[in-house]
Amino acid sequence: MKKIFVTGIGTDVGKTLVAAILTEALQADYWKPVQAGNLEFTDTDRVKELVSNAQSCFYPEAYRFHMPASPHLAAAAENIEINPDKFILPEATNHLVIEGAGGLLVPLTAEFLIIDLIAQLQAEVILVSQNYLGSINHTLLSILCLQQRQIPIKGIIFNGPPTPSSEDYITQYTRVPKLGALLPETEINLAMVQHYAAQWRPNL
């Protein structure tokens, strides 16, 4: 059973769409431990809408908050204290794709970050990097953080218009493999997810 934690070099870099493609590619189960904001249509709802295989199960979040903010702030706004001990892996025998919130150093509590959650769950990381000015720095920082904590990194998914020079530099410097690329798409639907799932599957 593979436990893959999908995290990003920042917020809004495409984690949810990547998580949907990975879930489809592996016919895996999906779990988002914390949802902050958009409770009327959550990331779990979005992934469920984009996954077409009959094997995947979708597990409820450990915490759901109304405010679209860092989880520690969203929790405080509702007078809730996040307890890291409540982040218990679903009882699954299937592969599991876990989607984080924001980047690695997003706080869940005053002293417990997303990277601490990854270590606690003993998951392997797939890092989503988006191609923009400054993304080399943000990607290298994320990888160095994971390596310092000795958290295994399965690879990188690059999202956005291709920038071969940046992608080559990142993979050569870090020796972390590129697992796939997600190009700008005019329409996000089941067929698109299936297309990328077939492309990425051999590398997973």
Tab-separated table of C-alpha atoms in Angstrom:
chain	number	residue	atom	x	y	z
A	1	MET	CA	0.000	0.000	0.000
A	2	LYS	CA	1.384	3.380	-1.029
A	3	LYS	CA	0.791	6.448	1.160
A	4	ILE	CA	1.365	9.533	-0.965
A	5	PHE	CA	1.119	13.012	0.524
A	6	VAL	CA	0.500	15.722	-2.064
A	7	THR	CA	1.952	19.049	-0.992
A	8	GLY	CA	2.910	22.161	-2.899
A	9	ILE	CA	5.525	24.879	-3.007
A	10	GLY	CA	2.753	27.280	-1.982
A	11	THR	CA	-0.983	27.889	-2.075
A	12	ASP	CA	-3.015	27.526	-5.279
A	13	VAL	CA	-0.334	25.639	-7.207
A	14	GLY	CA	-2.666	22.859	-8.352
A	15	LYS	CA	-2.537	20.315	-5.523
A	16	THR	CA	-6.191	19.295	-5.747
A	17	LEU	CA	-6.133	18.616	-9.477
A	18	VAL	CA	-2.843	16.729	-9.137
A	19	ALA	CA	-4.337	14.724	-6.252
A	20	ALA	CA	-7.325	13.823	-8.437
A	21	ILE	CA	-5.056	12.639	-11.253
A	22	LEU	CA	-2.933	10.584	-8.849
A	23	THR	CA	-6.059	9.073	-7.287
A	24	GLU	CA	-7.272	8.078	-10.745
A	25	ALA	CA	-3.858	6.807	-11.864
A	26	LEU	CA	-3.441	4.535	-8.837
A	27	GLN	CA	-7.155	3.830	-8.336
A	28	ALA	CA	-6.296	4.989	-4.840
A	29	ASP	CA	-8.365	6.216	-1.924
A	30	TYR	CA	-8.307	9.944	-1.106
A	31	TRP	CA	-8.160	11.859	2.169
A	32	LYS	CA	-7.803	15.548	2.944
A	33	PRO	CA	-7.149	15.860	6.699
A	34	VAL	CA	-8.091	19.561	6.957
A	35	GLN	CA	-10.501	21.637	4.866
A	36	ALA	CA	-10.463	25.388	5.510
A	37	GLY	CA	-13.135	27.279	3.593
A	38	ASN	CA	-15.363	26.303	0.660
A	39	LEU	CA	-17.386	23.855	2.733
A	40	GLU	CA	-20.210	24.003	0.195
A	41	PHE	CA	-17.910	22.328	-2.366
A	42	THR	CA	-14.791	20.941	-0.724
A	43	ASP	CA	-11.579	19.653	-2.244
A	44	THR	CA	-12.861	16.149	-1.510
A	45	ASP	CA	-16.007	16.944	-3.488
A	46	ARG	CA	-13.870	18.225	-6.351
A	47	VAL	CA	-11.639	15.152	-6.448
A	48	LYS	CA	-14.649	12.838	-6.225
A	49	GLU	CA	-16.171	14.657	-9.210
A	50	LEU	CA	-13.014	14.139	-11.299
A	51	VAL	CA	-12.286	10.494	-10.463
A	52	SER	CA	-14.067	7.902	-12.584
A	53	ASN	CA	-12.737	4.546	-11.379
A	54	ALA	CA	-14.908	2.372	-9.143
A	55	GLN	CA	-12.177	1.474	-6.635
A	56	SER	CA	-11.495	4.817	-4.962
A	57	CYS	CA	-12.977	5.651	-1.566
A	58	PHE	CA	-13.152	9.179	-0.172
A	59	TYR	CA	-12.694	9.685	3.552
A	60	PRO	CA	-14.073	12.548	5.666
A	61	GLU	CA	-11.786	15.292	6.868
A	62	ALA	CA	-10.533	15.254	10.447
A	63	TYR	CA	-11.308	18.993	10.644
A	64	ARG	CA	-13.571	21.289	8.597
A	65	PHE	CA	-13.513	25.070	9.038
A	66	HIS	CA	-15.534	27.856	7.448
A	67	MET	CA	-12.759	30.432	7.139
A	68	PRO	CA	-10.515	30.155	4.043
A	69	ALA	CA	-7.296	30.721	5.959
A	70	SER	CA	-4.348	28.938	7.474
A	71	PRO	CA	-5.806	26.056	9.519
A	72	HIS	CA	-4.545	27.406	12.851
A	73	LEU	CA	-6.352	30.713	12.209
A	74	ALA	CA	-9.478	29.054	10.822
A	75	ALA	CA	-9.631	26.840	13.917
A	76	ALA	CA	-9.155	29.783	16.282
A	77	ALA	CA	-11.990	31.665	14.567
A	78	GLU	CA	-14.329	28.835	15.588
A	79	ASN	CA	-12.789	28.389	19.057
A	80	ILE	CA	-11.496	24.965	18.098
A	81	GLU	CA	-8.070	23.631	18.983
A	82	ILE	CA	-6.580	21.216	16.474
A	83	ASN	CA	-5.265	18.083	18.168
A	84	PRO	CA	-2.515	16.404	16.095
A	85	ASP	CA	-3.443	13.054	17.658
A	86	LYS	CA	-6.756	13.202	15.768
A	87	PHE	CA	-4.959	12.842	12.446
A	88	ILE	CA	-5.315	9.080	12.161
A	89	LEU	CA	-4.877	7.351	8.825
A	90	PRO	CA	-8.102	5.856	7.459
A	91	GLU	CA	-8.303	2.094	7.790
A	92	ALA	CA	-7.611	1.366	4.147
A	93	THR	CA	-5.946	-1.519	2.347
A	94	ASN	CA	-5.845	0.421	-0.909
A	95	HIS	CA	-3.244	3.004	-1.931
A	96	LEU	CA	-3.972	6.343	-0.257
A	97	VAL	CA	-3.517	9.855	-1.655
A	98	ILE	CA	-3.431	12.490	1.098
A	99	GLU	CA	-3.785	16.160	0.187
A	100	GLY	CA	-2.260	18.837	2.379
A	101	ALA	CA	-3.206	22.477	2.903
A	102	GLY	CA	-0.927	25.068	1.327
A	103	GLY	CA	2.793	24.419	1.614
A	104	LEU	CA	5.001	22.495	4.001
A	105	LEU	CA	5.301	25.148	6.697
A	106	VAL	CA	1.617	26.017	6.960
A	107	PRO	CA	0.711	25.876	10.673
A	108	LEU	CA	-1.984	23.543	11.926
A	109	THR	CA	-1.334	24.655	15.512
A	110	ALA	CA	1.172	27.023	17.089
A	111	GLU	CA	3.765	24.245	17.098
A	112	PHE	CA	2.578	21.692	14.516
A	113	LEU	CA	3.068	22.296	10.801
A	114	ILE	CA	2.033	20.430	7.657
A	115	ILE	CA	5.535	18.951	7.462
A	116	ASP	CA	5.057	17.561	10.988
A	117	LEU	CA	1.819	15.941	9.846
A	118	ILE	CA	3.606	14.310	6.907
A	119	ALA	CA	6.244	12.903	9.244
A	120	GLN	CA	3.576	11.682	11.679
A	121	LEU	CA	1.689	9.877	8.906
A	122	GLN	CA	4.931	8.375	7.543
A	123	ALA	CA	3.906	9.191	3.995
A	124	GLU	CA	5.954	9.656	0.847
A	125	VAL	CA	5.715	13.101	-0.747
A	126	ILE	CA	4.842	14.211	-4.244
A	127	LEU	CA	5.635	17.909	-4.528
A	128	VAL	CA	3.626	20.140	-6.860
A	129	SER	CA	5.719	22.932	-8.341
A	130	GLN	CA	4.162	25.694	-10.409
A	131	ASN	CA	6.180	27.431	-13.101
A	132	TYR	CA	6.493	31.137	-12.196
A	133	LEU	CA	9.259	33.631	-11.484
A	134	GLY	CA	10.762	32.541	-8.160
A	135	SER	CA	9.526	28.968	-8.314
A	136	ILE	CA	13.053	27.524	-8.435
A	137	ASN	CA	13.755	29.045	-5.029
A	138	HIS	CA	10.430	27.913	-3.575
A	139	THR	CA	10.840	24.395	-4.963
A	140	LEU	CA	14.397	23.991	-3.682
A	141	LEU	CA	13.412	25.310	-0.253
A	142	SER	CA	10.557	22.808	-0.055
A	143	ILE	CA	12.790	19.907	-1.069
A	144	LEU	CA	15.534	20.929	1.366
A	145	CYS	CA	12.959	21.077	4.193
A	146	LEU	CA	11.798	17.555	3.390
A	147	GLN	CA	15.342	16.242	3.088
A	148	GLN	CA	16.354	17.786	6.412
A	149	ARG	CA	13.482	15.915	8.052
A	150	GLN	CA	14.442	12.731	6.143
A	151	ILE	CA	10.960	12.546	4.624
A	152	PRO	CA	10.988	10.462	1.430
A	153	ILE	CA	10.208	12.355	-1.773
A	154	LYS	CA	8.760	10.327	-4.621
A	155	GLY	CA	9.054	13.128	-7.127
A	156	ILE	CA	7.841	16.423	-8.539
A	157	ILE	CA	4.861	17.327	-10.695
A	158	PHE	CA	5.384	20.558	-12.648
A	159	ASN	CA	2.230	22.595	-13.240
A	160	GLY	CA	1.858	25.313	-15.847
A	161	PRO	CA	3.531	26.341	-19.104
A	162	PRO	CA	6.668	24.235	-19.640
A	163	THR	CA	9.956	25.848	-18.617
A	164	PRO	CA	12.557	23.157	-19.395
A	165	SER	CA	15.509	25.184	-18.108
A	166	SER	CA	13.938	25.608	-14.655
A	167	GLU	CA	12.667	22.038	-14.490
A	168	ASP	CA	16.040	20.618	-15.533
A	169	TYR	CA	17.864	22.742	-12.968
A	170	ILE	CA	15.548	21.647	-10.156
A	171	THR	CA	15.767	17.942	-10.958
A	172	GLN	CA	19.528	17.997	-11.522
A	173	TYR	CA	20.293	20.006	-8.385
A	174	THR	CA	18.006	18.030	-6.079
A	175	ARG	CA	18.182	14.633	-7.823
A	176	VAL	CA	14.446	14.376	-7.255
A	177	PRO	CA	12.747	12.975	-10.365
A	178	LYS	CA	10.088	14.655	-12.450
A	179	LEU	CA	7.026	12.392	-12.383
A	180	GLY	CA	4.936	14.365	-14.811
A	181	ALA	CA	3.780	17.735	-16.061
A	182	LEU	CA	0.369	19.366	-15.982
A	183	LEU	CA	-0.130	21.807	-18.841
A	184	PRO	CA	-2.597	24.720	-18.868
A	185	GLU	CA	-5.995	23.283	-19.771
A	186	THR	CA	-9.088	25.081	-21.031
A	187	GLU	CA	-11.414	22.478	-19.520
A	188	ILE	CA	-10.985	20.255	-16.477
A	189	ASN	CA	-13.075	17.112	-16.765
A	190	LEU	CA	-13.018	13.324	-16.452
A	191	ALA	CA	-11.364	12.801	-19.831
A	192	MET	CA	-8.564	15.233	-19.008
A	193	VAL	CA	-7.905	13.519	-15.672
A	194	GLN	CA	-7.864	10.103	-17.347
A	195	HIS	CA	-5.410	11.405	-19.972
A	196	TYR	CA	-2.894	12.599	-17.384
A	197	ALA	CA	-3.455	9.540	-15.194
A	198	ALA	CA	-2.383	7.313	-18.090
A	199	GLN	CA	0.664	9.515	-18.732
A	200	TRP	CA	1.861	9.582	-15.123
A	201	ARG	CA	0.980	6.020	-14.094
A	202	PRO	CA	4.274	4.394	-15.239
A	203	ASN	CA	6.243	6.770	-12.979
A	204	LEU	CA	4.179	6.140	-9.865
